[in-house]
Amino acid sequence: WEKDSIDNQFDLQDGCPFSSFDFTKDKKNSKQVIRITDINNQNSNEEKVYLPNSNIKDLDISKYEVHSGDLLLSLTGAAGFNFFIWNTDSSYINQRTMKISPKKQDNEALKFLLEPLIHSKINSIGTGQNNNLSKDTLKEIELPFPKPKEQLKLSSFITNLNDLIAAQSQKLDLLKVHKKGLMQNLFPQEGETVPMKRFKEFEKDGEWVEKTLIDTTDKKVKWSFTGGPFGSNLMASDYTAEGIRIIQLQNIGDGEFMDNYKIYTSLEKADELLSCNIYSGEIILSKMGDPVGRACIIPENIKRCVMASDGIRLVVDEKKHSKNFIYSLINSKRIREAIEKKATGSTRKRIGLDELRGIKLMLPKTLDEQQKIAECLFSLDEFITAQAEKIEQLKLHKKGLMQGLFPKIND
């Protein structure tokens, strides 16, 4: 392969330093502004910002426009820089992001090859506390490029693999949409006392009954509905390299436990904070964030942990209620909207412990019906989990192939 500079092969376009006052969260009659977080998350993150079409007319920003198929790069990355081939409608790049276009049309395949060629190299040359990459630094980098015929073969191979991953990801999204629709049918809607769809054996069981969230907790368990210390009881000296896991707000995903953030404290400190301890299989809710009130279940492999975020421990009375049913109900559209209405704050919503206690739920009269609904939804969750694992395996497979198909930095 022949070495050449990035500058000779690609046109590099920095993002626009938009004012945050230009942004809206309403996607109607607007176009997305692509930020670092959108590139890092391959645009799958829920929080996005947009430019109203009326504002676009008044701004000279045509050079910042990107279309489906354009190659984008984040220019700030504490954990490394990320590439992403834009896959949706025309949008605009924000500051600290970049659009990269092959200079020659015959070399269009190069955009699929730039990431595996350069990724490890640029991650070693960022500067400053935030690990910034400059346009000028990027221009001067020399890389070995394959000849056009090999470029096409490699890009075709990578594109097919990417298409396979995208198809499997779409299947995952459809499963999630299916579950959401199922939940709307299996739980009563606002103002209703029975669900639209009901298992045949429970059709004559009459109306569901109204309870509050606190009514579902196990009164025999101390601190069965309580919040964390929000960090006020933890100092830098309390953090340890290993020990009892500390659950942060970032760990409370929207219907799933996020295992990426791992910090620990000592057993002694966990014993001191007993009111904030949570155990495997218990439900934890967020009092803060977007969306507020999201819930997850502590995985079985975490036997004991300490809540140091804006989290709420919820221990269900399993003699009267199905824990998995209550968990699914909390994640239903009706309850999420009820929590959202009681939350306060404009940029980041927050809800108090007392407000959460009083959230009203509609529950089947019998434990059997609760369990039947929970089994249905959790069996679908197993399909979703298996599909997510399949996608992760494909990504690992791709990563291994990339290491074999491209030269190392000094080769």
Short mmCIF file of C-alpha atoms in Angstrom, two decimals:
data_model
loop_
_atom_site.label_atom_id
_atom_site.label_comp_id
_atom_site.label_asym_id
_atom_site.label_seq_id
_atom_site.Cartn_x
_atom_site.Cartn_y
_atom_site.Cartn_z
CA TRP A 1 0.00 0.00 0.00
CA GLU A 2 1.25 3.53 -0.76
CA LYS A 3 1.54 6.24 1.89
CA ASP A 4 -0.19 9.58 1.45
CA SER A 5 -1.42 12.40 3.69
CA ILE A 6 -5.02 12.83 4.80
CA ASP A 7 -4.93 16.31 3.24
CA ASN A 8 -4.18 14.90 -0.23
CA GLN A 9 -6.96 12.34 -0.06
CA PHE A 10 -9.79 14.09 1.79
CA ASP A 11 -11.59 17.42 2.20
CA LEU A 12 -12.09 18.23 5.90
CA GLN A 13 -14.99 20.44 7.02
CA ASP A 14 -15.18 21.62 10.65
CA GLY A 15 -18.59 21.98 12.32
CA CYS A 16 -20.38 25.27 12.91
CA PRO A 17 -20.15 27.00 16.33
CA PHE A 18 -23.91 27.33 16.70
CA SER A 19 -25.39 29.19 19.63
CA SER A 20 -27.40 26.96 21.95
CA PHE A 21 -30.15 29.62 21.73
CA ASP A 22 -30.68 28.53 18.11
CA PHE A 23 -31.64 24.99 19.16
CA THR A 24 -34.99 23.39 19.80
CA LYS A 25 -35.93 19.87 20.97
CA ASP A 26 -38.90 19.83 18.60
CA LYS A 27 -38.00 17.89 15.45
CA LYS A 28 -41.07 19.11 13.56
CA ASN A 29 -40.21 21.57 10.75
CA SER A 30 -36.54 21.45 11.71
CA LYS A 31 -33.24 19.69 10.98
CA GLN A 32 -30.98 17.91 13.42
CA VAL A 33 -27.75 19.45 14.71
CA ILE A 34 -25.12 16.70 14.94
CA ARG A 35 -23.11 16.91 18.16
CA ILE A 36 -20.25 14.81 19.53
CA THR A 37 -22.70 12.72 21.56
CA ASP A 38 -24.69 11.88 18.40
CA ILE A 39 -21.56 10.59 16.65
CA ASN A 40 -20.34 8.68 19.71
CA ASN A 41 -23.73 6.97 20.12
CA GLN A 42 -24.26 6.46 16.36
CA ASN A 43 -27.28 8.75 16.66
CA SER A 44 -29.16 6.22 18.82
CA ASN A 45 -29.28 8.56 21.86
CA GLU A 46 -32.69 9.94 22.80
CA GLU A 47 -31.61 13.51 23.58
CA LYS A 48 -31.16 15.40 20.31
CA VAL A 49 -31.29 19.07 19.29
CA TYR A 50 -32.63 20.67 16.12
CA LEU A 51 -32.53 23.89 14.10
CA PRO A 52 -35.96 25.25 13.11
CA ASN A 53 -36.26 25.62 9.34
CA SER A 54 -37.14 29.29 9.86
CA ASN A 55 -33.71 29.87 11.48
CA ILE A 56 -31.83 27.99 8.77
CA LYS A 57 -32.97 30.49 6.16
CA ASP A 58 -31.32 33.32 8.12
CA LEU A 59 -27.98 31.51 8.61
CA ASP A 60 -25.22 31.02 6.04
CA ILE A 61 -24.58 27.38 6.93
CA SER A 62 -24.77 25.39 3.66
CA LYS A 63 -21.15 24.18 3.99
CA TYR A 64 -22.02 22.53 7.33
CA GLU A 65 -24.82 20.44 5.85
CA VAL A 66 -24.42 16.66 5.77
CA HIS A 67 -26.44 13.96 4.02
CA SER A 68 -26.95 10.25 4.43
CA GLY A 69 -23.68 8.49 3.57
CA ASP A 70 -21.34 11.30 4.73
CA LEU A 71 -18.44 10.33 7.00
CA LEU A 72 -18.34 12.18 10.34
CA LEU A 73 -15.70 12.36 13.08
CA SER A 74 -15.84 13.62 16.67
CA LEU A 75 -12.90 15.93 17.45
CA THR A 76 -13.09 15.73 21.26
CA GLY A 77 -12.98 12.41 23.03
CA ALA A 78 -11.83 11.59 26.54
CA ALA A 79 -12.36 7.91 25.70
CA GLY A 80 -11.21 8.20 22.07
CA PHE A 81 -12.43 9.74 18.83
CA ASN A 82 -15.30 8.15 16.92
CA PHE A 83 -16.29 7.88 13.27
CA PHE A 84 -19.86 7.49 12.04
CA ILE A 85 -21.32 7.30 8.54
CA TRP A 86 -24.44 9.47 8.76
CA ASN A 87 -27.51 7.37 7.99
CA THR A 88 -30.50 9.69 8.10
CA ASP A 89 -31.86 12.96 6.69
CA SER A 90 -29.94 16.09 5.84
CA SER A 91 -28.57 17.71 9.02
CA TYR A 92 -25.88 20.18 10.20
CA ILE A 93 -22.63 19.50 12.07
CA ASN A 94 -21.96 21.34 15.32
CA GLN A 95 -18.56 22.53 16.60
CA ARG A 96 -15.93 19.89 17.49
CA THR A 97 -17.32 17.58 14.81
CA MET A 98 -16.08 17.15 11.24
CA LYS A 99 -17.33 16.01 7.83
CA ILE A 100 -14.72 14.08 5.82
CA SER A 101 -15.14 13.70 2.04
CA PRO A 102 -12.84 11.90 -0.45
CA LYS A 103 -11.44 14.47 -2.91
CA LYS A 104 -11.74 12.17 -5.92
CA GLN A 105 -15.03 10.56 -6.80
CA ASP A 106 -13.15 7.42 -7.84
CA ASN A 107 -11.90 7.13 -4.25
CA GLU A 108 -15.36 7.27 -2.61
CA ALA A 109 -14.64 3.82 -1.15
CA LEU A 110 -11.91 5.38 1.02
CA LYS A 111 -14.48 6.81 3.46
CA PHE A 112 -15.31 3.24 4.52
CA LEU A 113 -11.62 2.51 5.06
CA LEU A 114 -10.51 5.63 6.91
CA GLU A 115 -11.73 4.50 10.33
CA PRO A 116 -9.84 1.16 10.43
CA LEU A 117 -6.78 2.82 8.86
CA ILE A 118 -6.52 5.73 11.26
CA HIS A 119 -8.50 5.02 14.42
CA SER A 120 -5.71 3.83 16.73
CA LYS A 121 -3.33 6.49 15.40
CA ILE A 122 -5.53 9.53 16.11
CA ASN A 123 -6.45 8.25 19.56
CA SER A 124 -2.79 8.70 20.53
CA ILE A 125 -2.40 12.31 19.34
CA GLY A 126 -5.22 14.20 21.09
CA THR A 127 -4.16 17.18 23.21
CA GLY A 128 -5.41 18.96 26.34
CA GLN A 129 -7.55 17.86 29.24
CA ASN A 130 -10.48 17.06 26.93
CA ASN A 131 -8.32 15.17 24.37
CA ASN A 132 -8.88 17.48 21.40
CA LEU A 133 -7.96 16.74 17.80
CA SER A 134 -7.29 19.66 15.44
CA LYS A 135 -8.00 19.87 11.74
CA ASP A 136 -4.39 20.83 10.98
CA THR A 137 -3.01 17.84 12.92
CA LEU A 138 -5.37 15.51 11.09
CA LYS A 139 -4.35 16.91 7.69
CA GLU A 140 -0.69 16.07 8.19
CA ILE A 141 -1.17 12.40 9.13
CA GLU A 142 0.27 9.97 6.59
CA LEU A 143 -1.34 6.58 6.08
CA PRO A 144 -0.87 3.59 3.77
CA PHE A 145 -3.75 3.52 1.26
CA PRO A 146 -4.62 0.54 -0.95
CA LYS A 147 -4.94 0.95 -4.73
CA PRO A 148 -8.46 1.71 -6.05
CA LYS A 149 -9.30 -1.90 -7.00
CA GLU A 150 -8.48 -3.14 -3.49
CA GLN A 151 -10.27 -0.15 -1.97
CA LEU A 152 -13.49 -1.20 -3.69
CA LYS A 153 -13.14 -4.82 -2.59
CA LEU A 154 -12.48 -3.86 1.03
CA SER A 155 -15.22 -1.22 1.18
CA SER A 156 -17.75 -3.65 -0.34
CA PHE A 157 -16.85 -6.22 2.29
CA ILE A 158 -17.11 -3.71 5.16
CA THR A 159 -20.37 -2.28 3.77
CA ASN A 160 -21.96 -5.74 3.64
CA LEU A 161 -20.91 -6.39 7.23
CA ASN A 162 -22.24 -2.99 8.32
CA ASP A 163 -25.53 -3.70 6.50
CA LEU A 164 -25.85 -7.00 8.35
CA ILE A 165 -25.29 -5.27 11.70
CA ALA A 166 -27.78 -2.53 10.73
CA ALA A 167 -30.41 -5.13 9.74
CA GLN A 168 -30.01 -6.96 13.05
CA SER A 169 -30.20 -3.61 14.89
CA GLN A 170 -33.41 -2.80 13.04
CA LYS A 171 -34.82 -6.15 14.15
CA LEU A 172 -33.93 -5.22 17.74
CA ASP A 173 -35.70 -1.87 17.38
CA LEU A 174 -38.82 -3.60 16.00
CA LEU A 175 -38.87 -6.00 18.96
CA LYS A 176 -38.72 -3.02 21.32
CA VAL A 177 -41.55 -1.27 19.43
CA HIS A 178 -43.59 -4.49 19.58
CA LYS A 179 -43.09 -4.68 23.34
CA LYS A 180 -44.12 -1.05 23.76
CA GLY A 181 -47.34 -1.68 21.81
CA LEU A 182 -48.03 -4.85 23.80
CA MET A 183 -47.66 -2.95 27.07
CA GLN A 184 -50.18 -0.35 25.93
CA ASN A 185 -52.70 -3.13 25.33
CA LEU A 186 -51.98 -5.15 28.48
CA PHE A 187 -52.30 -2.20 30.91
CA PRO A 188 -55.39 0.08 31.23
CA GLN A 189 -55.09 3.44 29.50
CA GLU A 190 -55.80 6.79 31.17
CA GLY A 191 -59.37 6.83 32.52
CA GLU A 192 -59.86 3.07 31.95
CA THR A 193 -60.15 0.35 34.61
CA VAL A 194 -59.45 -2.67 32.38
CA PRO A 195 -56.86 -3.20 29.62
CA MET A 196 -57.75 -3.41 25.92
CA LYS A 197 -56.41 -6.98 25.76
CA ARG A 198 -56.83 -9.52 28.52
CA PHE A 199 -55.86 -13.18 28.90
CA LYS A 200 -58.97 -15.31 28.46
CA GLU A 201 -58.91 -16.86 31.94
CA PHE A 202 -59.15 -13.40 33.55
CA GLU A 203 -61.83 -11.80 31.34
CA LYS A 204 -64.52 -12.26 34.01
CA ASP A 205 -62.40 -11.05 36.91
CA GLY A 206 -63.84 -7.56 36.77
CA GLU A 207 -62.17 -4.17 36.95
CA TRP A 208 -58.63 -3.55 38.09
CA VAL A 209 -58.18 -1.68 41.41
CA GLU A 210 -56.38 1.58 42.06
CA LYS A 211 -53.35 1.61 44.39
CA THR A 212 -50.40 3.91 44.96
CA LEU A 213 -46.77 2.95 44.37
CA ILE A 214 -46.08 2.89 48.12
CA ASP A 215 -48.95 0.35 48.53
CA THR A 216 -46.91 -2.22 46.57
CA THR A 217 -43.87 -2.12 48.87
CA ASP A 218 -42.98 -4.73 51.48
CA LYS A 219 -43.65 -3.05 54.85
CA LYS A 220 -41.70 -5.78 56.67
CA VAL A 221 -38.48 -4.75 54.92
CA LYS A 222 -36.72 -1.74 56.44
CA TRP A 223 -36.10 1.06 53.90
CA SER A 224 -38.25 -0.70 51.29
CA PHE A 225 -38.87 2.66 49.55
CA THR A 226 -36.03 5.09 50.11
CA GLY A 227 -33.57 7.31 48.28
CA GLY A 228 -29.78 7.38 48.10
CA PRO A 229 -27.45 9.87 49.80
CA PHE A 230 -26.86 11.67 46.50
CA GLY A 231 -23.10 11.65 47.18
CA SER A 232 -23.37 13.80 50.31
CA ASN A 233 -22.22 10.91 52.50
CA LEU A 234 -19.33 9.94 50.24
CA MET A 235 -15.94 11.65 50.04
CA ALA A 236 -13.02 10.95 47.72
CA SER A 237 -11.41 8.78 50.40
CA ASP A 238 -14.51 6.52 50.45
CA TYR A 239 -13.94 5.29 46.89
CA THR A 240 -11.97 2.06 46.52
CA ALA A 241 -10.54 0.05 43.61
CA GLU A 242 -12.86 -2.84 44.44
CA GLY A 243 -15.43 -3.77 47.06
CA ILE A 244 -19.15 -2.88 47.19
CA ARG A 245 -20.50 -1.44 43.94
CA ILE A 246 -21.81 2.15 44.01
CA ILE A 247 -24.85 2.64 41.77
CA GLN A 248 -24.87 5.99 39.97
CA LEU A 249 -27.63 7.71 38.03
CA GLN A 250 -25.84 6.60 34.81
CA ASN A 251 -26.42 2.95 35.78
CA ILE A 252 -30.20 3.37 35.76
CA GLY A 253 -31.07 2.82 32.12
CA ASP A 254 -34.49 3.15 30.56
CA GLY A 255 -35.71 -0.37 31.31
CA GLU A 256 -32.23 -1.87 31.64
CA PHE A 257 -29.29 -1.80 34.02
CA MET A 258 -26.30 0.00 32.46
CA ASP A 259 -23.12 -1.78 33.52
CA ASN A 260 -20.61 0.66 31.96
CA TYR A 261 -20.05 2.84 35.03
CA LYS A 262 -18.20 0.94 37.75
CA ILE A 263 -17.06 2.53 41.01
CA TYR A 264 -16.74 0.96 44.45
CA THR A 265 -16.62 1.67 48.16
CA SER A 266 -15.51 -0.41 51.14
CA LEU A 267 -17.66 -2.91 53.04
CA GLU A 268 -17.29 -0.70 56.14
CA LYS A 269 -18.74 2.30 54.31
CA ALA A 270 -21.57 0.20 52.86
CA ASP A 271 -22.44 -0.98 56.39
CA GLU A 272 -22.46 2.65 57.54
CA LEU A 273 -24.91 3.53 54.73
CA LEU A 274 -27.33 0.62 55.31
CA SER A 275 -30.38 2.73 54.45
CA CYS A 276 -28.95 3.17 50.96
CA ASN A 277 -28.07 -0.48 50.31
CA ILE A 278 -29.75 -2.35 47.46
CA TYR A 279 -29.60 -6.05 46.64
CA SER A 280 -29.77 -8.21 43.52
CA GLY A 281 -33.23 -8.50 41.98
CA GLU A 282 -34.53 -5.27 43.53
CA ILE A 283 -36.04 -2.41 41.55
CA ILE A 284 -34.33 0.97 41.39
CA LEU A 285 -35.91 4.16 39.97
CA SER A 286 -34.34 7.47 38.98
CA LYS A 287 -35.58 10.64 40.68
CA MET A 288 -33.84 12.79 38.11
CA GLY A 289 -32.92 12.90 34.43
CA ASP A 290 -34.43 12.74 30.98
CA PRO A 291 -36.58 10.73 31.18
CA VAL A 292 -37.22 10.99 34.90
CA GLY A 293 -38.63 7.92 36.67
CA ARG A 294 -36.87 5.34 34.52
CA ALA A 295 -36.45 1.98 36.23
CA CYS A 296 -34.18 -1.05 36.13
CA ILE A 297 -33.58 -4.22 38.14
CA ILE A 298 -30.26 -4.85 39.91
CA PRO A 299 -28.69 -7.87 38.12
CA GLU A 300 -28.16 -11.16 39.93
CA ASN A 301 -24.35 -10.91 39.72
CA ILE A 302 -24.41 -7.75 41.92
CA LYS A 303 -25.35 -9.23 45.28
CA ARG A 304 -25.16 -5.96 47.18
CA CYS A 305 -24.56 -2.33 46.24
CA VAL A 306 -24.89 1.22 47.58
CA MET A 307 -27.05 3.91 46.01
CA ALA A 308 -25.08 7.13 45.63
CA SER A 309 -27.17 8.80 42.94
CA ASP A 310 -30.65 10.23 42.69
CA GLY A 311 -32.05 6.71 42.90
CA ILE A 312 -34.95 5.10 44.74
CA ARG A 313 -34.92 1.56 46.12
CA LEU A 314 -38.26 -0.21 45.69
CA VAL A 315 -38.82 -3.57 47.43
CA VAL A 316 -42.10 -5.14 46.28
CA ASP A 317 -44.27 -7.19 48.63
CA GLU A 318 -44.12 -10.39 46.60
CA LYS A 319 -46.78 -12.15 48.66
CA LYS A 320 -49.34 -9.72 47.26
CA HIS A 321 -47.79 -8.54 44.01
CA SER A 322 -45.60 -9.78 41.17
CA LYS A 323 -42.32 -7.84 41.28
CA ASN A 324 -41.89 -8.20 37.52
CA PHE A 325 -45.43 -6.93 36.93
CA ILE A 326 -44.85 -3.84 39.09
CA TYR A 327 -41.55 -3.24 37.29
CA SER A 328 -43.24 -3.48 33.86
CA LEU A 329 -46.09 -1.24 35.03
CA ILE A 330 -43.65 1.46 36.18
CA ASN A 331 -42.13 1.41 32.68
CA SER A 332 -45.54 1.66 30.98
CA LYS A 333 -46.55 4.81 29.10
CA ARG A 334 -49.32 5.76 31.54
CA ILE A 335 -47.12 5.66 34.64
CA ARG A 336 -44.19 7.36 32.92
CA GLU A 337 -46.47 10.21 31.88
CA ALA A 338 -47.85 10.47 35.43
CA ILE A 339 -44.30 10.75 36.81
CA GLU A 340 -43.39 13.31 34.16
CA LYS A 341 -46.38 15.49 35.14
CA LYS A 342 -45.37 15.54 38.81
CA ALA A 343 -41.68 16.22 38.04
CA THR A 344 -40.27 19.75 38.19
CA GLY A 345 -37.44 21.54 36.40
CA SER A 346 -37.02 22.80 32.85
CA THR A 347 -33.71 21.38 31.59
CA ARG A 348 -33.43 18.31 33.81
CA LYS A 349 -36.58 16.95 35.43
CA ARG A 350 -36.65 15.88 39.10
CA ILE A 351 -39.35 14.27 41.24
CA GLY A 352 -39.50 14.06 45.03
CA LEU A 353 -39.79 10.87 47.10
CA ASP A 354 -43.25 11.84 48.41
CA GLU A 355 -44.54 12.51 44.89
CA LEU A 356 -43.28 9.10 43.75
CA ARG A 357 -44.92 7.38 46.73
CA GLY A 358 -48.29 8.78 45.67
CA ILE A 359 -48.13 7.77 41.98
CA LYS A 360 -51.40 5.92 41.23
CA LEU A 361 -51.38 2.46 39.66
CA MET A 362 -54.15 0.22 38.30
CA LEU A 363 -53.60 -3.41 39.40
CA PRO A 364 -55.41 -6.69 38.65
CA LYS A 365 -57.28 -8.08 41.65
CA THR A 366 -55.41 -11.37 41.55
CA LEU A 367 -51.72 -12.17 41.81
CA ASP A 368 -52.21 -14.80 39.08
CA GLU A 369 -53.14 -12.19 36.46
CA GLN A 370 -50.19 -10.02 37.44
CA GLN A 371 -47.85 -12.98 37.05
CA LYS A 372 -49.33 -13.97 33.66
CA ILE A 373 -48.77 -10.46 32.25
CA ALA A 374 -45.24 -10.34 33.70
CA GLU A 375 -44.36 -13.73 32.18
CA CYS A 376 -45.54 -12.56 28.75
CA LEU A 377 -43.47 -9.36 28.86
CA PHE A 378 -40.38 -10.96 30.36
CA SER A 379 -40.36 -13.74 27.74
CA LEU A 380 -40.28 -10.96 25.12
CA ASP A 381 -37.41 -9.37 27.07
CA GLU A 382 -35.47 -12.61 26.64
CA PHE A 383 -35.84 -12.30 22.85
CA ILE A 384 -34.68 -8.67 23.04
CA THR A 385 -31.66 -9.56 25.19
CA ALA A 386 -30.69 -12.42 22.85
CA GLN A 387 -30.94 -10.11 19.84
CA ALA A 388 -28.80 -7.44 21.55
CA GLU A 389 -26.16 -10.07 22.34
CA LYS A 390 -26.20 -11.23 18.71
CA ILE A 391 -25.45 -7.66 17.58
CA GLU A 392 -22.58 -7.36 20.07
CA GLN A 393 -21.09 -10.62 18.75
CA LEU A 394 -21.29 -9.29 15.18
CA LYS A 395 -19.52 -6.09 16.25
CA LEU A 396 -16.76 -8.12 17.92
CA HIS A 397 -16.46 -10.24 14.78
CA LYS A 398 -16.09 -7.09 12.69
CA LYS A 399 -13.47 -5.68 15.06
CA GLY A 400 -11.41 -8.88 14.75
CA LEU A 401 -11.63 -8.80 10.96
CA MET A 402 -10.54 -5.16 10.84
CA GLN A 403 -7.40 -5.99 12.77
CA GLY A 404 -6.46 -8.60 10.15
CA LEU A 405 -7.47 -6.66 7.03
CA PHE A 406 -5.56 -3.43 7.70
CA PRO A 407 -1.90 -2.65 8.42
CA LYS A 408 -0.81 -1.82 11.94
CA ILE A 409 0.38 1.76 12.49
CA ASN A 410 4.01 1.15 11.49
CA ASP A 411 3.41 -1.48 8.76
#
